[in-house]
Amino acid sequence: LGLLTKLNWLDLSSNSLTGTIPSQIAMMSNLAGLYLYDNSLTGTIPSQIALMSNLAELYLFGNSLTGTIPSQIAMMSNLTWLDLSVN
């Protein structure tokens, strides 16, 4: 996924995905929307997501994510929608 540097929106919601969110996803530097909700993702939210400076919408609800919310997310100046509920 990290090679898709020109991609603006990625919607993989409701696909029964399992495993963790790869930290390499942060290499998708132009991404404005990331939708991984309603899957079976586990593990923590990678702090590298905060490197996605264009990200405006991040939907990770409805998974089985654990741990704390990375504090770096608070520094994402373009982020307007964040949903981490039901984890």
PDB file of C-alpha atoms in Angstrom:
ATOM      1  CA  LEU A   1       0.000   0.000   0.000  1.00  0.00           C
ATOM      2  CA  GLY A   2       2.839   2.385   0.745  1.00  0.00           C
ATOM      3  CA  LEU A   3       3.634   2.654  -2.969  1.00  0.00           C
ATOM      4  CA  LEU A   4       0.249   4.264  -3.716  1.00  0.00           C
ATOM      5  CA  THR A   5       1.566   7.759  -3.017  1.00  0.00           C
ATOM      6  CA  LYS A   6      -0.882   9.565  -5.329  1.00  0.00           C
ATOM      7  CA  LEU A   7      -4.032   7.919  -3.944  1.00  0.00           C
ATOM      8  CA  ASN A   8      -6.456  10.389  -2.311  1.00  0.00           C
ATOM      9  CA  TRP A   9      -9.059   8.080  -0.738  1.00  0.00           C
ATOM     10  CA  LEU A  10      -8.829   4.481   0.451  1.00  0.00           C
ATOM     11  CA  ASP A  11     -12.005   2.689   1.512  1.00  0.00           C
ATOM     12  CA  LEU A  12     -11.552  -0.885   2.709  1.00  0.00           C
ATOM     13  CA  SER A  13     -14.491  -0.793   5.098  1.00  0.00           C
ATOM     14  CA  SER A  14     -16.723  -3.812   5.784  1.00  0.00           C
ATOM     15  CA  ASN A  15     -14.379  -6.340   4.168  1.00  0.00           C
ATOM     16  CA  SER A  16     -13.715  -8.720   7.089  1.00  0.00           C
ATOM     17  CA  LEU A  17     -10.053  -7.668   7.095  1.00  0.00           C
ATOM     18  CA  THR A  18      -7.936  -9.139   9.886  1.00  0.00           C
ATOM     19  CA  GLY A  19      -4.497  -8.389  11.277  1.00  0.00           C
ATOM     20  CA  THR A  20      -2.942  -5.079  12.198  1.00  0.00           C
ATOM     21  CA  ILE A  21      -2.838  -1.714  10.470  1.00  0.00           C
ATOM     22  CA  PRO A  22       0.578  -1.626   8.778  1.00  0.00           C
ATOM     23  CA  SER A  23       2.761   1.341   9.723  1.00  0.00           C
ATOM     24  CA  GLN A  24       3.718   1.628   6.031  1.00  0.00           C
ATOM     25  CA  ILE A  25       0.273   3.060   5.369  1.00  0.00           C
ATOM     26  CA  ALA A  26       1.770   6.404   6.426  1.00  0.00           C
ATOM     27  CA  MET A  27       3.743   6.407   3.179  1.00  0.00           C
ATOM     28  CA  MET A  28       0.489   7.188   1.364  1.00  0.00           C
ATOM     29  CA  SER A  29       1.290  10.875   1.666  1.00  0.00           C
ATOM     30  CA  ASN A  30      -1.581  12.295  -0.420  1.00  0.00           C
ATOM     31  CA  LEU A  31      -4.319  10.342   1.327  1.00  0.00           C
ATOM     32  CA  ALA A  32      -7.167  12.589   2.480  1.00  0.00           C
ATOM     33  CA  GLY A  33      -9.542   9.827   3.587  1.00  0.00           C
ATOM     34  CA  LEU A  34      -8.800   6.467   5.190  1.00  0.00           C
ATOM     35  CA  TYR A  35     -11.752   4.182   5.883  1.00  0.00           C
ATOM     36  CA  LEU A  36     -10.975   0.880   7.594  1.00  0.00           C
ATOM     37  CA  TYR A  37     -14.150   0.601   9.661  1.00  0.00           C
ATOM     38  CA  ASP A  38     -16.255  -2.503  10.304  1.00  0.00           C
ATOM     39  CA  ASN A  39     -13.458  -5.029   9.909  1.00  0.00           C
ATOM     40  CA  SER A  40     -11.684  -7.280  12.406  1.00  0.00           C
ATOM     41  CA  LEU A  41      -8.449  -5.324  12.707  1.00  0.00           C
ATOM     42  CA  THR A  42      -6.452  -5.851  15.896  1.00  0.00           C
ATOM     43  CA  GLY A  43      -3.441  -4.332  17.599  1.00  0.00           C
ATOM     44  CA  THR A  44      -2.728  -0.671  18.111  1.00  0.00           C
ATOM     45  CA  ILE A  45      -3.155   2.365  15.899  1.00  0.00           C
ATOM     46  CA  PRO A  46       0.311   2.973  14.442  1.00  0.00           C
ATOM     47  CA  SER A  47       1.702   6.353  15.509  1.00  0.00           C
ATOM     48  CA  GLN A  48       3.031   6.768  11.960  1.00  0.00           C
ATOM     49  CA  ILE A  49      -0.515   7.642  10.854  1.00  0.00           C
ATOM     50  CA  ALA A  50       0.201  11.107  12.227  1.00  0.00           C
ATOM     51  CA  LEU A  51       2.747  11.564   9.409  1.00  0.00           C
ATOM     52  CA  MET A  52      -0.128  11.631   6.917  1.00  0.00           C
ATOM     53  CA  SER A  53      -0.285  15.417   6.718  1.00  0.00           C
ATOM     54  CA  ASN A  54      -3.136  15.565   4.175  1.00  0.00           C
ATOM     55  CA  LEU A  55      -5.421  13.192   6.049  1.00  0.00           C
ATOM     56  CA  ALA A  56      -8.797  14.824   6.725  1.00  0.00           C
ATOM     57  CA  GLU A  57     -10.967  11.796   7.540  1.00  0.00           C
ATOM     58  CA  LEU A  58      -9.939   8.732   9.554  1.00  0.00           C
ATOM     59  CA  TYR A  59     -12.550   6.079  10.291  1.00  0.00           C
ATOM     60  CA  LEU A  60     -11.356   3.076  12.288  1.00  0.00           C
ATOM     61  CA  PHE A  61     -14.552   2.263  14.198  1.00  0.00           C
ATOM     62  CA  GLY A  62     -15.990  -1.232  14.510  1.00  0.00           C
ATOM     63  CA  ASN A  63     -12.718  -3.127  14.796  1.00  0.00           C
ATOM     64  CA  SER A  64     -10.893  -4.759  17.717  1.00  0.00           C
ATOM     65  CA  LEU A  65      -8.119  -2.204  18.120  1.00  0.00           C
ATOM     66  CA  THR A  66      -6.455  -1.945  21.524  1.00  0.00           C
ATOM     67  CA  GLY A  67      -4.076   0.361  23.341  1.00  0.00           C
ATOM     68  CA  THR A  68      -4.032   4.111  23.577  1.00  0.00           C
ATOM     69  CA  ILE A  69      -4.728   6.657  20.885  1.00  0.00           C
ATOM     70  CA  PRO A  70      -1.360   7.936  19.649  1.00  0.00           C
ATOM     71  CA  SER A  71      -0.851  11.454  20.989  1.00  0.00           C
ATOM     72  CA  GLN A  72       0.616  12.484  17.626  1.00  0.00           C
ATOM     73  CA  ILE A  73      -2.884  12.390  16.133  1.00  0.00           C
ATOM     74  CA  ALA A  74      -3.627  15.638  17.986  1.00  0.00           C
ATOM     75  CA  MET A  75      -1.054  17.372  15.771  1.00  0.00           C
ATOM     76  CA  MET A  76      -2.777  16.454  12.501  1.00  0.00           C
ATOM     77  CA  SER A  77      -3.907  19.910  11.401  1.00  0.00           C
ATOM     78  CA  ASN A  78      -6.022  18.754   8.419  1.00  0.00           C
ATOM     79  CA  LEU A  79      -7.910  16.060  10.315  1.00  0.00           C
ATOM     80  CA  THR A  80     -11.591  17.035  10.487  1.00  0.00           C
ATOM     81  CA  TRP A  81     -13.286  13.654  11.126  1.00  0.00           C
ATOM     82  CA  LEU A  82     -12.004  10.959  13.474  1.00  0.00           C
ATOM     83  CA  ASP A  83     -14.075   7.962  14.544  1.00  0.00           C
ATOM     84  CA  LEU A  84     -12.443   5.332  16.750  1.00  0.00           C
ATOM     85  CA  SER A  85     -15.616   4.103  18.446  1.00  0.00           C
ATOM     86  CA  VAL A  86     -16.562   0.469  19.092  1.00  0.00           C
ATOM     87  CA  ASN A  87     -13.036  -0.876  19.549  1.00  0.00           C
TER      88      ASN A  87
END
